[in-house]
PDB file of C-alpha atoms in Angstrom:
ATOM      1  CA  MET A   1      14.074  19.814  30.641  1.00 57.00           C
ATOM      2  CA  ARG A   2      15.946  21.134  27.658  1.00 61.00           C
ATOM      3  CA  PHE A   3      15.588  19.949  24.054  1.00 57.00           C
ATOM      4  CA  TYR A   4      18.583  19.922  21.763  1.00 53.00           C
ATOM      5  CA  THR A   5      18.686  20.368  18.039  1.00 56.00           C
ATOM      6  CA  PHE A   6      21.439  20.026  15.444  1.00 55.00           C
ATOM      7  CA  GLY A   7      24.216  22.236  16.724  1.00 54.00           C
ATOM      8  CA  ASN A   8      22.049  23.956  19.400  1.00 51.00           C
ATOM      9  CA  GLN A   9      21.886  27.558  18.240  1.00 56.00           C
ATOM     10  CA  LEU A  10      20.506  28.775  21.591  1.00 57.00           C
ATOM     11  CA  PRO A  11      22.653  31.031  23.781  1.00 59.00           C
ATOM     12  CA  PRO A  12      24.194  29.324  26.822  1.00 57.00           C
ATOM     13  CA  SER A  13      22.084  29.370  29.969  1.00 60.00           C
ATOM     14  CA  PRO A  14      23.303  29.879  33.561  1.00 62.00           C
ATOM     15  CA  GLN A  15      22.553  26.224  34.401  1.00 62.00           C
ATOM     16  CA  GLN A  16      24.601  24.917  31.436  1.00 58.00           C
ATOM     17  CA  PRO A  17      27.054  27.642  30.518  1.00 57.00           C
ATOM     18  CA  ASN A  18      28.953  25.761  27.829  1.00 64.00           C
ATOM     19  CA  ASP A  19      27.653  22.386  26.620  1.00 64.00           C
ATOM     20  CA  PRO A  20      30.131  20.782  24.179  1.00 67.00           C
ATOM     21  CA  TRP A  21      27.858  17.748  23.635  1.00 67.00           C
ATOM     22  CA  SER A  22      24.822  19.676  22.409  1.00 67.00           C
ATOM     23  CA  GLY A  23      25.282  18.690  18.753  1.00 71.00           C
ATOM     24  CA  VAL A  24      26.392  15.123  19.457  1.00 80.00           C
ATOM     25  CA  ARG A  25      23.621  14.288  21.954  1.00 80.00           C
ATOM     26  CA  PHE A  26      20.988  13.973  19.203  1.00 80.00           C
ATOM     27  CA  TRP A  27      23.079  11.485  17.217  1.00 83.00           C
ATOM     28  CA  LEU A  28      23.924   9.451  20.313  1.00 86.00           C
ATOM     29  CA  THR A  29      20.237   9.255  21.206  1.00 86.00           C
ATOM     30  CA  LEU A  30      19.341   8.176  17.675  1.00 83.00           C
ATOM     31  CA  LEU A  31      22.070   5.508  17.755  1.00 86.00           C
ATOM     32  CA  LEU A  32      20.815   4.245  21.141  1.00 87.00           C
ATOM     33  CA  ILE A  33      17.206   3.997  19.882  1.00 84.00           C
ATOM     34  CA  THR A  34      18.346   2.174  16.735  1.00 80.00           C
ATOM     35  CA  TRP A  35      20.468  -0.260  18.722  1.00 82.00           C
ATOM     36  CA  SER A  36      17.637  -0.872  21.217  1.00 83.00           C
ATOM     37  CA  LEU A  37      15.116  -1.627  18.473  1.00 78.00           C
ATOM     38  CA  SER A  38      17.558  -4.005  16.801  1.00 77.00           C
ATOM     39  CA  ALA A  39      18.315  -5.784  20.085  1.00 80.00           C
ATOM     40  CA  LEU A  40      14.593  -6.239  20.826  1.00 79.00           C
ATOM     41  CA  GLY A  41      13.929  -7.884  17.449  1.00 79.00           C
ATOM     42  CA  PHE A  42      12.558  -4.834  15.682  1.00 77.00           C
ATOM     43  CA  GLY A  43      15.468  -4.612  13.265  1.00 74.00           C
ATOM     44  CA  TRP A  44      13.024  -5.004  10.390  1.00 79.00           C
ATOM     45  CA  VAL A  45      11.606  -1.576  11.296  1.00 78.00           C
ATOM     46  CA  ILE A  46      15.037   0.003  11.003  1.00 76.00           C
ATOM     47  CA  ASN A  47      15.719  -1.858   7.746  1.00 82.00           C
ATOM     48  CA  SER A  48      12.366  -0.748   6.321  1.00 85.00           C
ATOM     49  CA  VAL A  49      13.078   2.885   7.140  1.00 85.00           C
ATOM     50  CA  PHE A  50      16.538   2.709   5.545  1.00 86.00           C
ATOM     51  CA  ILE A  51      15.144   0.960   2.440  1.00 91.00           C
ATOM     52  CA  PHE A  52      12.389   3.574   2.158  1.00 93.00           C
ATOM     53  CA  LEU A  53      14.851   6.453   2.466  1.00 92.00           C
ATOM     54  CA  SER A  54      17.172   4.815  -0.084  1.00 94.00           C
ATOM     55  CA  LEU A  55      14.309   4.410  -2.551  1.00 95.00           C
ATOM     56  CA  LEU A  56      13.272   8.000  -1.904  1.00 95.00           C
ATOM     57  CA  VAL A  57      16.719   9.123  -3.064  1.00 95.00           C
ATOM     58  CA  ILE A  58      17.390   6.595  -5.857  1.00 96.00           C
ATOM     59  CA  LEU A  59      14.022   6.452  -7.677  1.00 96.00           C
ATOM     60  CA  PRO A  60      13.945  10.105  -8.832  1.00 95.00           C
ATOM     61  CA  ILE A  61      17.472   9.758 -10.225  1.00 96.00           C
ATOM     62  CA  VAL A  62      16.580   6.557 -12.082  1.00 96.00           C
ATOM     63  CA  GLY A  63      13.350   8.206 -13.278  1.00 96.00           C
ATOM     64  CA  ILE A  64      15.252  11.136 -14.787  1.00 96.00           C
ATOM     65  CA  PHE A  65      17.555   8.808 -16.732  1.00 96.00           C
ATOM     66  CA  ALA A  66      14.608   6.657 -17.863  1.00 96.00           C
ATOM     67  CA  LEU A  67      12.730   9.735 -19.085  1.00 95.00           C
ATOM     68  CA  GLN A  68      15.778  10.949 -21.019  1.00 94.00           C
ATOM     69  CA  TRP A  69      16.170   7.493 -22.612  1.00 94.00           C
ATOM     70  CA  TRP A  70      12.480   7.415 -23.590  1.00 91.00           C
ATOM     71  CA  ILE A  71      12.637  10.899 -25.113  1.00 90.00           C
ATOM     72  CA  LYS A  72      15.714   9.993 -27.193  1.00 89.00           C
ATOM     73  CA  ARG A  73      13.961   6.909 -28.540  1.00 89.00           C
ATOM     74  CA  HIS A  74      10.444   8.253 -29.112  1.00 89.00           C
ATOM     75  CA  ILE A  75      10.717  11.953 -29.956  1.00 90.00           C
ATOM     76  CA  ILE A  76      12.077  12.922 -33.388  1.00 90.00           C
ATOM     77  CA  THR A  77      13.094  16.387 -34.520  1.00 90.00           C
ATOM     78  CA  ASP A  78      13.266  16.932 -38.271  1.00 90.00           C
ATOM     79  CA  SER A  79      12.150  19.382 -40.933  1.00 90.00           C
ATOM     80  CA  CYS A  80       8.937  19.222 -42.943  1.00 89.00           C
ATOM     81  CA  PRO A  81       9.554  18.003 -46.524  1.00 86.00           C
ATOM     82  CA  THR A  82       7.019  20.561 -47.836  1.00 84.00           C
ATOM     83  CA  CYS A  83       7.857  23.834 -46.057  1.00 88.00           C
ATOM     84  CA  THR A  84      11.188  22.930 -44.322  1.00 86.00           C
ATOM     85  CA  ALA A  85       9.905  24.054 -40.900  1.00 88.00           C
ATOM     86  CA  THR A  86      11.683  22.208 -38.062  1.00 90.00           C
ATOM     87  CA  PHE A  87       9.556  20.642 -35.317  1.00 89.00           C
ATOM     88  CA  SER A  88       9.332  17.564 -33.050  1.00 89.00           C
ATOM     89  CA  ALA A  89       6.873  14.677 -33.119  1.00 89.00           C
ATOM     90  CA  ASN A  90       6.323  11.195 -31.650  1.00 87.00           C
ATOM     91  CA  ARG A  91       7.596   8.152 -33.490  1.00 87.00           C
ATOM     92  CA  GLY A  92       5.123   5.820 -35.148  1.00 83.00           C
ATOM     93  CA  THR A  93       2.251   8.310 -35.445  1.00 85.00           C
ATOM     94  CA  LYS A  94       0.783  10.439 -38.189  1.00 87.00           C
ATOM     95  CA  PHE A  95       0.901  14.138 -37.433  1.00 88.00           C
ATOM     96  CA  GLN A  96       0.414  17.514 -39.023  1.00 89.00           C
ATOM     97  CA  CYS A  97       3.075  20.114 -39.744  1.00 89.00           C
ATOM     98  CA  PRO A  98       2.331  23.106 -37.490  1.00 88.00           C
ATOM     99  CA  SER A  99       3.491  25.508 -40.200  1.00 87.00           C
ATOM    100  CA  CYS A 100       1.856  24.322 -43.440  1.00 88.00           C
ATOM    101  CA  GLY A 101      -0.667  21.754 -42.176  1.00 87.00           C
ATOM    102  CA  GLU A 102       0.695  18.864 -44.323  1.00 86.00           C
ATOM    103  CA  ILE A 103      -0.045  15.361 -42.986  1.00 88.00           C
ATOM    104  CA  LEU A 104       3.258  13.586 -42.268  1.00 90.00           C
ATOM    105  CA  GLU A 105       4.596  10.385 -40.778  1.00 88.00           C
ATOM    106  CA  GLU A 106       7.974   9.184 -39.576  1.00 87.00           C
ATOM    107  CA  HIS A 107      10.113   6.811 -41.639  1.00 85.00           C
ATOM    108  CA  ASN A 108      13.757   6.032 -40.662  1.00 86.00           C
ATOM    109  CA  ARG A 109      13.814   8.975 -38.217  1.00 85.00           C
ATOM    110  CA  HIS A 110      12.792  11.456 -40.954  1.00 87.00           C
ATOM    111  CA  PHE A 111       9.441  13.062 -41.778  1.00 89.00           C
ATOM    112  CA  VAL A 112       7.829  11.934 -45.042  1.00 86.00           C
ATOM    113  CA  ARG A 113       4.483  12.547 -46.697  1.00 85.00           C
ATOM    114  CA  PRO A 114       2.334   9.396 -46.701  1.00 85.00           C
ATOM    115  CA  ALA A 115       1.287   8.362 -50.200  1.00 78.00           C
ATOM    116  CA  ALA A 116      -1.167   5.729 -51.389  1.00 76.00           C
ATOM    117  CA  PRO A 117       0.355   2.664 -53.079  1.00 76.00           C
ATOM    118  CA  GLY A 118       1.214   3.362 -56.714  1.00 79.00           C
ATOM    119  CA  VAL A 119       1.599   7.140 -56.250  1.00 77.00           C
ATOM    120  CA  ILE A 120       4.982   8.595 -57.108  1.00 79.00           C
ATOM    121  CA  ASP A 121       5.986  11.722 -55.215  1.00 74.00           C
ATOM    122  CA  VAL A 122       8.223  14.003 -57.261  1.00 78.00           C
ATOM    123  CA  ASP A 123       9.839  17.379 -56.701  1.00 75.00           C
ATOM    124  CA  VAL A 124       9.335  19.832 -59.575  1.00 81.00           C
ATOM    125  CA  GLN A 125      11.821  22.519 -60.457  1.00 86.00           C
ATOM    126  CA  ILE A 126      10.685  25.351 -62.703  1.00 88.00           C
ATOM    127  CA  VAL A 127      13.349  26.473 -65.145  1.00 89.00           C
ATOM    128  CA  ASP A 128      12.935  29.841 -66.859  1.00 79.00           C
TER     129      ASP A 128
END
């Protein structure tokens, strides 16, 4: 008994000096098994395997695009209004600047310092 693989990389034997069907035999056997299972009413098994393999290929691709979409919507990169250091943060949360330690929040896709109601935040320029 001799087992065949894809392309049969084994050297020819004296019993079968040159077998041109060695690479095709596997696919013909697989086709025969598939056809037999379908004819016996086990087509749902074949369909389930094909659906599983399709999902195995498609879901990672969809997951990559979904992750990229989520990152574009929820991660913001801007500069700190206090020290002008550029960094990234999540939308809708309060966070600290990693450079100066200032507490910041996101407003219209920009970093701002949160202020209590009634407080006016001004920038001072010293003129000599």
